[in-house]
Coordinates of C-alpha atoms in Angstrom, one line a residue:
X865 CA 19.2 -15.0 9.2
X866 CA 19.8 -16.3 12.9
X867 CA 19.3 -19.8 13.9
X868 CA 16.9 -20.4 16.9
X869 CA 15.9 -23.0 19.2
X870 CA 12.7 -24.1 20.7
X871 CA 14.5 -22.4 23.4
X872 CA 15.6 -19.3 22.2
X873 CA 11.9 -18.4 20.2
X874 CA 10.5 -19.2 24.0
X875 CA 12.4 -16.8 25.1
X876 CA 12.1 -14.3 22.3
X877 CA 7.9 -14.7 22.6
X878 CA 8.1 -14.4 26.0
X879 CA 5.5 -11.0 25.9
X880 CA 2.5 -10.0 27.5
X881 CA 0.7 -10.5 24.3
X882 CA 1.7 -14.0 23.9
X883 CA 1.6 -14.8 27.9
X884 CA -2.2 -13.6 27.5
X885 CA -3.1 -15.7 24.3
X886 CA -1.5 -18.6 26.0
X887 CA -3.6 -18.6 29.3
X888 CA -6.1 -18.0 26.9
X889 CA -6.0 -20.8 24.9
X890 CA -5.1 -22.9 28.2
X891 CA -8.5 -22.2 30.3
X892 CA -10.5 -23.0 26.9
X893 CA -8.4 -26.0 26.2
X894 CA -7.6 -25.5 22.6
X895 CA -4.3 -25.7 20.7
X896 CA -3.0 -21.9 19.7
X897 CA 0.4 -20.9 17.5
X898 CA 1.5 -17.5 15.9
X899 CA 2.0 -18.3 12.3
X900 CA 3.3 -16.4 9.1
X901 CA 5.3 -13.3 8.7
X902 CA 5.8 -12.9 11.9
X903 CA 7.3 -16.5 12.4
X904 CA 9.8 -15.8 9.3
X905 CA 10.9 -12.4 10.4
X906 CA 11.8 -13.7 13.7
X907 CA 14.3 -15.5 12.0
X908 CA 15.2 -12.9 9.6
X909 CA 15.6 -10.3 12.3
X910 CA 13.1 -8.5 10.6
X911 CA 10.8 -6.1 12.5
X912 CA 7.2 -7.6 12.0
X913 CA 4.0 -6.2 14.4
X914 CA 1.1 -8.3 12.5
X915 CA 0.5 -11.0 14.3
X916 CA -1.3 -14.0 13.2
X917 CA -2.8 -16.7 15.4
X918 CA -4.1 -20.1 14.2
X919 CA -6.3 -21.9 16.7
X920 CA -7.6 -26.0 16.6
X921 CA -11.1 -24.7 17.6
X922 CA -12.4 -21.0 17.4
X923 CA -10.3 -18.3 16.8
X924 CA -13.3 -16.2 17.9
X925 CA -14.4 -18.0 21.0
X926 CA -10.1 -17.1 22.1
X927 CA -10.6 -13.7 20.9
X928 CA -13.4 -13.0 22.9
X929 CA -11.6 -14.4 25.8
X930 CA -9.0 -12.7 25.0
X931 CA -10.7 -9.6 25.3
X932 CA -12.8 -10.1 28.5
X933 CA -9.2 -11.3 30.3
X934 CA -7.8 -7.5 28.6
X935 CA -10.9 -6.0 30.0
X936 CA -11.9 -2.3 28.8
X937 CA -8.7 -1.5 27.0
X938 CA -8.8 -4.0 24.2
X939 CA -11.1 -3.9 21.2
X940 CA -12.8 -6.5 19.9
X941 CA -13.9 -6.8 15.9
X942 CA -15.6 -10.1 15.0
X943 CA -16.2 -10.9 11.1
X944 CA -18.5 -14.6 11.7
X945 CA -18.7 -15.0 7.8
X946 CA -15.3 -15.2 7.4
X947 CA -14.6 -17.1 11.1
X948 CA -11.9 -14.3 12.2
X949 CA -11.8 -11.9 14.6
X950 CA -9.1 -9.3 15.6
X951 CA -7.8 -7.7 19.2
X952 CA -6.6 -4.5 19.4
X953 CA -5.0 -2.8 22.4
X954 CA -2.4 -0.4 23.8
X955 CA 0.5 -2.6 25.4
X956 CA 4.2 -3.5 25.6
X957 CA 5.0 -5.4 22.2
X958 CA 8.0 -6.7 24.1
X959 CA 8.1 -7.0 27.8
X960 CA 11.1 -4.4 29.0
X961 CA 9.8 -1.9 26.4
X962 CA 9.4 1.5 28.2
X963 CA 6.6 2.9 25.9
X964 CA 3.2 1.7 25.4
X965 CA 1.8 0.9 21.3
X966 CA -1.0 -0.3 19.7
X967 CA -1.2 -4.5 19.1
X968 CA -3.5 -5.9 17.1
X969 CA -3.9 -9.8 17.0
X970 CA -5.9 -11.6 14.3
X971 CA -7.6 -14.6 15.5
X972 CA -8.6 -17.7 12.4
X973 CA -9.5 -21.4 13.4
X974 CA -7.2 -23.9 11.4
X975 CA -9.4 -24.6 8.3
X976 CA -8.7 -26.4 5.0
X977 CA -9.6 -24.9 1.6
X978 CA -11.2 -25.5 -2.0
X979 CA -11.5 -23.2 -4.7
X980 CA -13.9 -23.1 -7.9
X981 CA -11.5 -22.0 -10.9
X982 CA -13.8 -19.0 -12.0
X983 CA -12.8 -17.1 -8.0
X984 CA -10.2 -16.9 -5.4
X985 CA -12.7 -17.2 -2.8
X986 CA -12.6 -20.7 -1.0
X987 CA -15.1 -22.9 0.1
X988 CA -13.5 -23.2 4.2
X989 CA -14.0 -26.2 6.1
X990 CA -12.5 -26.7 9.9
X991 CA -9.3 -28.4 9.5
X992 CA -6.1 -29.4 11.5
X993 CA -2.6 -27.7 11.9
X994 CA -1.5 -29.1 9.2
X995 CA -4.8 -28.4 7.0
X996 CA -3.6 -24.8 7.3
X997 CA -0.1 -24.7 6.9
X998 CA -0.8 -26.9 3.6
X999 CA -3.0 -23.8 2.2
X1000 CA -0.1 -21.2 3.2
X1001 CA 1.4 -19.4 -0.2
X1002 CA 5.1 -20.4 0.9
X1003 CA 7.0 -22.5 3.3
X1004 CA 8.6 -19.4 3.9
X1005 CA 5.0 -18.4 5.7
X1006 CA 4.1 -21.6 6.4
X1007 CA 6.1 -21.8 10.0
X1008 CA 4.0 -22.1 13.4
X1009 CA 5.5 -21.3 17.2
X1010 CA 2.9 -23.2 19.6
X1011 CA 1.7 -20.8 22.2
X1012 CA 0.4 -23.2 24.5
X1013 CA 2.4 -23.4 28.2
X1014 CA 3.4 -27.0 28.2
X1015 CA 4.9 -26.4 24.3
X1016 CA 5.3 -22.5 24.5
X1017 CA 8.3 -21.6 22.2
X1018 CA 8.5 -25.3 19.8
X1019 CA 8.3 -24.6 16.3
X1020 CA 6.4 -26.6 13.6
X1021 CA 8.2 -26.6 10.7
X1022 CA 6.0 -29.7 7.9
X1023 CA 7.8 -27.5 4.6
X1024 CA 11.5 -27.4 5.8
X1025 CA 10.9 -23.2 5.1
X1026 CA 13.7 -22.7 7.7
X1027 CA 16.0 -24.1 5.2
X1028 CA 14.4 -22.3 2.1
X1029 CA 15.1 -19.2 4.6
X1030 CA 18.7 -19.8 4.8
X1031 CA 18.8 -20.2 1.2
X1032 CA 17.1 -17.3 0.3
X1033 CA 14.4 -19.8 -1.6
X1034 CA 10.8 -18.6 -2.5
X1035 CA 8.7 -22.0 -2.8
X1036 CA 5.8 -23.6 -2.4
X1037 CA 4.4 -25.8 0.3
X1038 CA 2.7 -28.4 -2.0
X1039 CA 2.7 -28.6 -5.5
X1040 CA 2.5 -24.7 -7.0
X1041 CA 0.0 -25.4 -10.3
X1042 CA -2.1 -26.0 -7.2
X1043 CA -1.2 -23.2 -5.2
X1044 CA -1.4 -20.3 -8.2
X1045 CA -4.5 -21.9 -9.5
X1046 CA -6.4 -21.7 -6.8
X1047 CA -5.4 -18.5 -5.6
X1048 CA -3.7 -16.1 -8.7
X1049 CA -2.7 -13.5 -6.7
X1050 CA -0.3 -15.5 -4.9
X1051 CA 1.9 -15.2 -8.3
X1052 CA 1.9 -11.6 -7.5
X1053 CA 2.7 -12.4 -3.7
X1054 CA 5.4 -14.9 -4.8
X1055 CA 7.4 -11.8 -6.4
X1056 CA 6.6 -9.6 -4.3
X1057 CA 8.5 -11.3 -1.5
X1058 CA 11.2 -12.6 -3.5
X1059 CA 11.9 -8.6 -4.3
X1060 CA 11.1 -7.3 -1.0
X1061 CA 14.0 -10.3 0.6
X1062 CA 15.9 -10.1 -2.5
X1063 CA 15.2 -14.3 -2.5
X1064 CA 15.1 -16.4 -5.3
X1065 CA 11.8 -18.1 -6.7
X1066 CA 12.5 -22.0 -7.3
X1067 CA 12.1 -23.6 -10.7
X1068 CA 9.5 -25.9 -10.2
X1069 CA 7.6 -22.7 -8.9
X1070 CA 8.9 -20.1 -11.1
X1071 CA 7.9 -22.9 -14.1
X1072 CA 4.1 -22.6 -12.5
X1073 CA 4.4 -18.8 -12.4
X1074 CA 4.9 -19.1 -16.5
X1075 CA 2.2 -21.9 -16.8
X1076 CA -0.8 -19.6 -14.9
X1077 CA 0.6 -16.1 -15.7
X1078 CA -3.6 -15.5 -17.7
X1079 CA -5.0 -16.7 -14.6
X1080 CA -4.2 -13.3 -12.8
X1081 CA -7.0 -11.7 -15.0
X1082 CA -9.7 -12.9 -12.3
X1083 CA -8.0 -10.1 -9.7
X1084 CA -8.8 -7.1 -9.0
X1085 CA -6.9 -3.7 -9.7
X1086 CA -7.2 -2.8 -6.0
X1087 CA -5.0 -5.9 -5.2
X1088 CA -2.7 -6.4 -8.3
X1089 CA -1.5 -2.2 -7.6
X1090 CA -1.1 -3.1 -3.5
X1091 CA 1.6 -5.9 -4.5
X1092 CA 2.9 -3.7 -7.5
X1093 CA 3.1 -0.8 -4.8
X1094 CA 5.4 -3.3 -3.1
X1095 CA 7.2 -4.1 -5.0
X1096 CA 8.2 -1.0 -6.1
X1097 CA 9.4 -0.4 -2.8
X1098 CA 11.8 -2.6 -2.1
X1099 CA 15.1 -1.9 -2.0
X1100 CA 15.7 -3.2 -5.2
X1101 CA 12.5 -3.1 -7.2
X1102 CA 13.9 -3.7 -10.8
X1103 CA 14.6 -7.4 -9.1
X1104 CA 10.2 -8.1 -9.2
X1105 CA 10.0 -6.4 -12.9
X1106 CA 12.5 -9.0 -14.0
X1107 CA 10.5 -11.8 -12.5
X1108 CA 7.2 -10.3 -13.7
X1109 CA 8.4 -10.0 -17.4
X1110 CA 9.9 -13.2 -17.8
X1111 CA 7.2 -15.2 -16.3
X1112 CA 5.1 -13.3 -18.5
X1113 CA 2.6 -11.3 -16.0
X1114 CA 4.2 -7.8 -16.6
X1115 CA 2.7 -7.9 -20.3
X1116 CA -0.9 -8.8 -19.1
X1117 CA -0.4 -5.9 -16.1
X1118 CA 1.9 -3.3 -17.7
X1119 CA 1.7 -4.2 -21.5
X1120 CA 3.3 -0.4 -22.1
X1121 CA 6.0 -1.1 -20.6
X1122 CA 7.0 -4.7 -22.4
X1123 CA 6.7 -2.3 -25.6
X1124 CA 9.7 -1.0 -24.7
X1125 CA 11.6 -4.0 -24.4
X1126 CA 12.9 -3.5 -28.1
X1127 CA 16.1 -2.8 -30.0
X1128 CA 15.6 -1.8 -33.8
X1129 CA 18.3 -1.5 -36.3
X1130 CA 18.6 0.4 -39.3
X1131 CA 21.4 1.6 -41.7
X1132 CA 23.7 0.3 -38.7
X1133 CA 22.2 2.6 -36.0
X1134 CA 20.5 1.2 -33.2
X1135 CA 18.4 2.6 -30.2
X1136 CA 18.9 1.4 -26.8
X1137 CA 16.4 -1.0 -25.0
X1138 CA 14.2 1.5 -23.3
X1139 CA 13.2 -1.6 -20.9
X1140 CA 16.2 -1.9 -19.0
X1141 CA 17.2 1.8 -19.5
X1142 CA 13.8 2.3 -17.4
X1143 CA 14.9 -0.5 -14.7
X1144 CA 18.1 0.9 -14.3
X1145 CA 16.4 4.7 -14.1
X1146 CA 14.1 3.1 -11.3
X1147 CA 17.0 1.5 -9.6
X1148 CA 19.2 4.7 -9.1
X1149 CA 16.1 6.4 -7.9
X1150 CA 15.4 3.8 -5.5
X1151 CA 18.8 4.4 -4.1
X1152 CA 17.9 8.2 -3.5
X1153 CA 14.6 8.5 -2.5
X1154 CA 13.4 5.6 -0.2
X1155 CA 9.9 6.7 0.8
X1156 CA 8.2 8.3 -2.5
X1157 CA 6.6 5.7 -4.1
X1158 CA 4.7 7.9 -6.6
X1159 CA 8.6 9.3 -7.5
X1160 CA 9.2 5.5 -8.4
X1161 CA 5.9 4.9 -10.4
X1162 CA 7.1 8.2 -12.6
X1163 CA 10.6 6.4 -13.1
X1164 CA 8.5 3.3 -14.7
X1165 CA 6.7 5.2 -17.1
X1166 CA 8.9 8.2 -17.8
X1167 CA 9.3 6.6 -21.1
X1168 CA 6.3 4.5 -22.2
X1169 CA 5.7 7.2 -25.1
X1170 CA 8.6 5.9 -26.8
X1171 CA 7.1 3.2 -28.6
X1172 CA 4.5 5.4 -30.1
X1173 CA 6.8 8.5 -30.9
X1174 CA 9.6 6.0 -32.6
X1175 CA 10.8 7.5 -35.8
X1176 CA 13.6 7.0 -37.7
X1177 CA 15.7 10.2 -39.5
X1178 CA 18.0 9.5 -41.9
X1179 CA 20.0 12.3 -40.3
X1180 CA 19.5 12.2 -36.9
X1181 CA 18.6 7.9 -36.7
X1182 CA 15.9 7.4 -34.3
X1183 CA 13.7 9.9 -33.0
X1184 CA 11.6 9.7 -30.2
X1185 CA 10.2 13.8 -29.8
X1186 CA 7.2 14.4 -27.9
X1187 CA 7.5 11.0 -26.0
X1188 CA 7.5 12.9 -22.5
X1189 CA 4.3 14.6 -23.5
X1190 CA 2.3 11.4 -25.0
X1191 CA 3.8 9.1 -22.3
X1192 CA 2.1 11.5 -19.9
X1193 CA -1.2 11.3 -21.5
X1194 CA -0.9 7.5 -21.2
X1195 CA -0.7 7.7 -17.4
X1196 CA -4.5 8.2 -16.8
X1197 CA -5.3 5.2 -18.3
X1198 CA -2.4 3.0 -16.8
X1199 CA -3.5 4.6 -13.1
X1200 CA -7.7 3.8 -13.9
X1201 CA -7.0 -0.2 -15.2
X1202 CA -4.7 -0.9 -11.9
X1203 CA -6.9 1.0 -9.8
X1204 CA -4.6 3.4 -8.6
X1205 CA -5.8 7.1 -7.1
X1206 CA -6.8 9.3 -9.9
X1207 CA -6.1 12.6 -7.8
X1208 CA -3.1 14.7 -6.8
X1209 CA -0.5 11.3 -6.6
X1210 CA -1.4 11.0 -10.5
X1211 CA -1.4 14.2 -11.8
X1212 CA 2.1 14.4 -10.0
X1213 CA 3.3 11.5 -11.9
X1214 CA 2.2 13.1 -14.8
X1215 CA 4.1 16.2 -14.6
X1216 CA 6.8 14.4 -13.8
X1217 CA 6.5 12.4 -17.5
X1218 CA 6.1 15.3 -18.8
X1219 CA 8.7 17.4 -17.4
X1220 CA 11.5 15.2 -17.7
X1221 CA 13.3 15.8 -20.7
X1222 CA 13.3 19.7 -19.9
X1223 CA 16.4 19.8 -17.5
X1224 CA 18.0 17.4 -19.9
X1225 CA 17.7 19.8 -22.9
X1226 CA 18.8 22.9 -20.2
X1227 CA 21.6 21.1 -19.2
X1228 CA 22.8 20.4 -23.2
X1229 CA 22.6 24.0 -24.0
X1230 CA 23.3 27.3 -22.2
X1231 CA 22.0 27.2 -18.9
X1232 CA 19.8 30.6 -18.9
X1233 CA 17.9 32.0 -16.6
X1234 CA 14.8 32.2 -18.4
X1235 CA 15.2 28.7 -19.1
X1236 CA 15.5 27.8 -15.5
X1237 CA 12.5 30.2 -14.5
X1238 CA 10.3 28.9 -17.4
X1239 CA 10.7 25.1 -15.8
X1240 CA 10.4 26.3 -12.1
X1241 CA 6.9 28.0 -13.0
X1242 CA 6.4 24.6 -14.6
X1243 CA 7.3 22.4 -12.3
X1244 CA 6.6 24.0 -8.6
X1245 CA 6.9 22.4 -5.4
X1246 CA 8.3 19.1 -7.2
X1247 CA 11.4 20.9 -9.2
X1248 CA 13.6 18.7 -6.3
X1249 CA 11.9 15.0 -7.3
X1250 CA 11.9 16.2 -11.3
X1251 CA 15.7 16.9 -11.1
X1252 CA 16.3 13.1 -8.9
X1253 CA 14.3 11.7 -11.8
X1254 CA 16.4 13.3 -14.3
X1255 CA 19.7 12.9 -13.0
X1256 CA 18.8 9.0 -12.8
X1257 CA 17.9 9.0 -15.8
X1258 CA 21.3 9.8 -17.1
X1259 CA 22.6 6.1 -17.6
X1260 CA 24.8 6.5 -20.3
X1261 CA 27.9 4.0 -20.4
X1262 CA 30.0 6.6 -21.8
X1263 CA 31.3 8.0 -19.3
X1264 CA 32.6 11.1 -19.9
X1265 CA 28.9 11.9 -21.5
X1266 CA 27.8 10.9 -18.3
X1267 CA 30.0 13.1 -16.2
X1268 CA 29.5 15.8 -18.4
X1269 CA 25.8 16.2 -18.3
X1270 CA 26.2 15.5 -14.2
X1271 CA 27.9 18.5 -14.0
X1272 CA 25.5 20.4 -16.8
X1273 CA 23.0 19.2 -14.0
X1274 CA 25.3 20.6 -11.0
X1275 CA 25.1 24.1 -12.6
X1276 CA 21.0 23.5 -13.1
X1277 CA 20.5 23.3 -9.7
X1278 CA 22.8 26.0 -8.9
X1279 CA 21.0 28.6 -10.9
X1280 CA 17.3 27.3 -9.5
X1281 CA 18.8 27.6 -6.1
X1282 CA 19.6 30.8 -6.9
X1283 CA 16.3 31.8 -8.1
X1284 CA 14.2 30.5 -5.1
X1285 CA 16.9 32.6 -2.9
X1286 CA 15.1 35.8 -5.1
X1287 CA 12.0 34.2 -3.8
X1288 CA 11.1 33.2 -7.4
X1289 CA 7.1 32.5 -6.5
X1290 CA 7.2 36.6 -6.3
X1291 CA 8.9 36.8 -9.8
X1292 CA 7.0 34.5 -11.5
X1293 CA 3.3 35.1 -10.5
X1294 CA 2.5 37.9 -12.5
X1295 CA 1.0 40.8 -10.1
X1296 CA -2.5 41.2 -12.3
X1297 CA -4.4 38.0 -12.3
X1298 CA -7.5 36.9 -14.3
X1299 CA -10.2 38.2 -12.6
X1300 CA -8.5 41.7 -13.1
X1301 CA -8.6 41.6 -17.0
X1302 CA -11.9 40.2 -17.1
X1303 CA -13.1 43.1 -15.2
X1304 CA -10.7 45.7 -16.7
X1305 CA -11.8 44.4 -20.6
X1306 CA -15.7 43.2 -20.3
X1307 CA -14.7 39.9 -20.8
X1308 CA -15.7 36.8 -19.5
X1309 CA -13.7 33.6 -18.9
X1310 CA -12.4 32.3 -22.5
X1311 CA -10.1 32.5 -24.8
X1312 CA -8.9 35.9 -24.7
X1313 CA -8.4 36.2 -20.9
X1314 CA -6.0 32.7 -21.3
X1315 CA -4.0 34.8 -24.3
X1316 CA -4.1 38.0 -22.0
X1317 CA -2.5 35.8 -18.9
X1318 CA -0.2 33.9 -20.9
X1319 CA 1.0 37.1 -22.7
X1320 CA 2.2 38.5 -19.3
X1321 CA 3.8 35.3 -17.9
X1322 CA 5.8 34.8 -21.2
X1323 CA 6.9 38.6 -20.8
X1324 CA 7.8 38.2 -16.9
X1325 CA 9.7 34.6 -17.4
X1326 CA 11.5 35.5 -20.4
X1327 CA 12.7 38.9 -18.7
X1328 CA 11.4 41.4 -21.2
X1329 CA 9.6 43.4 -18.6
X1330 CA 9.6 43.4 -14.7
X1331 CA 6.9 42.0 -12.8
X1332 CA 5.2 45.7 -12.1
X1333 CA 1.9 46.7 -12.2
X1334 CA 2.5 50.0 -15.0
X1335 CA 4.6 47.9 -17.7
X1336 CA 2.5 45.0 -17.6
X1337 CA -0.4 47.3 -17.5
X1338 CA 1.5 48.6 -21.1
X1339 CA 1.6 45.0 -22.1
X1340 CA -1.6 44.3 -21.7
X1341 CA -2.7 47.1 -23.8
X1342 CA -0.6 46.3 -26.7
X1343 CA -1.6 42.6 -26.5
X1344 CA -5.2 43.5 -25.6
X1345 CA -5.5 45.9 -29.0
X1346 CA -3.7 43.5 -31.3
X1347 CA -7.1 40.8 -30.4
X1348 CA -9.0 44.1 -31.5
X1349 CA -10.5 44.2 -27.9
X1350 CA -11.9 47.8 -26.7
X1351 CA -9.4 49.3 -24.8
X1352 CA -11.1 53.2 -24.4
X1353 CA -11.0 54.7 -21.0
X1354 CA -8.6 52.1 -19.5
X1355 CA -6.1 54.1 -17.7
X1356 CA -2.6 52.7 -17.5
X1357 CA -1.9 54.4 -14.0
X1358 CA -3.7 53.6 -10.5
X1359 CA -5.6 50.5 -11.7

């Protein structure tokens, strides 16, 4: 972080944005300061555009101000039930920029808070400065820069979160049973934010986090999955899962993958703890992919099958087979209870839990083209993010394992790239589709047309015949008689 003066954060604020809230608050003779994020990232040297204003008075009666003095190229939304209201407009966020951006400025009177223990919504009353930095989550957050001109630039600092800043502290302003009572989802916010600045949470609050972990039933999916979200991308996300399974909220969230956090013994063999082994898979995929969240969800659950496919063999010791395939039938439900999108992001995780053992077993045997075709067909456009996911998952401490299956991988990756450069979609897509064999056998969609399809797909990936028209016509046939369909008067040439 970088230390600041009154001086310095007058200097720093000194934008049209501010300028304009401060004659603003001036002519209506009210007391104005930016608070929150935007106060600790100026510190941090964090890049931070949401900007939060607290006025002693009505945030709305500045905004609206605020909006007549911007004239017609500010927008004004007003939300009276909840006393806010929010300006947005095309300006320079700082004052030599050379471009022009969107700023949007949320506008709240300083109020105090109550809660009733059954909700998270408050009962408001009007309040002082110091009313509402006592109802921030964090000192951290709980900073204030006064905006008005004849204290433009001082900071108000009741929580000392300057020095929790410098040493990387997460902690509450008043006392936290209080603060994550009231309001559960600040548990989630508190690791969230500790992950996101790689900070540590104090003990006093940490100690709360354990004490109200069952209170965070009362939230929603829709806001639980936003913090998950991220926290999953941070740059070091395994740092929040720690947190959130020892203060005990991962096993009320993500009870699936808690299950994982054992090691059982038998006849002297041991399995590895599947927990960390999925932290550490999410941590070297974090290092290679920094904007594909859904890439990071499949890293979490690539192996929450396990528990349910555990066997043990007195020849082989444990077992987990089929885990991929279970573990992907559990990701429905795991995406519906935290809310998250049931569409094309989950069924792409799901493939991806599915799929991820494949390489792994290509890259233990003989590397064969077939092989490699087979798990393009499979896995499409996302063969790129399946082999990431794989090669993290390699996380072996032997290294010469490691490095061998690395380079098992290497050739892998070869061979597909050597398949898409025979435009492999063209080799793979078998030239008779399903409407053809319903029309050319009286059928109608069913069984038989799925067996007919899957007939010709097995021949072309496996490289039995070539993707032609006449031998698959000849395939088709033979397959087509052996399912005692009528074949009479089907010509195999010029279909």
């Amino acid at each position: 972080m970088r230390y600041l003066s009154d001086a310095d954060l007058a200097q720093i604020i000194n934008q049209d944005v501010f300028l304009n809230i401060s004659e603003v608050a001036d002519s209506l003779g009210v007391e104005c300061y930016v608070v929150g994020g935007y106060v600790r990232d100026l510190f941090l040297e964090r890049e931070n555009k949401d900007i939060d204003v607290v006025v002693l008075g009505s945030g709305i009666q500045v905004a609206e101000e605020l909006k007549r003095k911007l004239g017609r190229k500010a927008h004004l939304s007003v939300f009276r039930n909840f006393g806010t209201a929010q300006v947005k407009y095309k300006g320079k966020f700082k004052k030599n920029a050379d471009e022009m951006e969107e700023i949007v400025v949320e506008f709240v009177g300083a109020r105090k808070e109550s809660y009733r223990h059954d909700s998270r919504k408050p009962i408001v009353e009007n309040g002082t400065l110091e009313d509402d930095q006592n109802r921030r989550d964090f000192t951290i957050n709980a900073m204030a820069i006064c905006l008005n001109k004849d204290r433009f630039g001082e900071l108000v600092d009741p929580f000392n979160g300057l020095d929790d800043l410098e040493d990387g502290i997460i902690r509450t302003p008043l006392d936290p049973d209080i603060t994550f009572d009231d309001d559960p989802l600040r548990m989630m916010r508190c690791v969230r934010f500790a992950t996101q600045l790689n900070f540590y949470i104090e003990d006093e609050t940490f100690e709360a986090l354990r004490d109200y972990a069952e209170r965070i039933r009362i939230i929603s999916g829709e806001r639980i999955q936003e913090e998950l979200n991220k926290i999953l991308m941070a740059p070091f996300p395994s740092k929040g899962f720690y947190y959130l399974r020892e203060c005990g909220l991962l096993n009320i969230l993500l009870p699936e993958l808690c299950a994982l956090d054992n090691v059982e013994t038998r006849n002297g063999r041991s399995h590895k703890n599947n927990y960390y082994h999925t932290l550490e898979v999410l941590e070297n995929v974090a290092k290679r992919s920094s904007d594909n969240l859904w890439l990071r969800w499949a890293a979490v659950l690539h192996d929450i099958g396990k528990p349910k496919c555990k066997r043990w063999d007195s020849l082989q010791g444990w077992t987990f087979h089929n885990h991929n395939y279970v573990g992907a039938k559990m990701v429905e439900n795991i995406f519906r209870r935290l809310k998250l999108p049931l569409d094309i992001k989950m069924k792409y995780v799901q493939k991806l839990v599915d799929l991820h053992m494949r390489p792994i077993v290509i890259a233990d045997e003989e590397v064969t083209d077939s092989a490699v075709r087979r798990l393009l067909n499979d896995a499409g456009d996302d063969i790129d993010d399946l082999m990431l996911l794989c090669e993290a998952d390699i996380t072996s401490k032997n290294s010469q394992r490691k490095q061998m299956f690395l380079d098992n991988f290497k050739t892998v990756r070869e061979k597909i790239e050597d398949l898409k450069q025979r435009d492999y979609k063209r080799l793979l897509q078998p030239c008779i589709n399903g409407n053809e064999i319903m029309e050319m056998f009286h059928l109608k969609p069913g069984r038989e047309v799925g067996i007919l399809k899957q007939a010709m797909k097995d021949a072309v990936l496996d490289n039995q015949v070539a993707n032609e028209r006449e031998p698959l016509m000849q395939l088709l046939m033979k397959k087509a008689q052996s399912l005692g369909l009528d074949t009479n008067g089907i010509q195999l040439k010029n279909q």
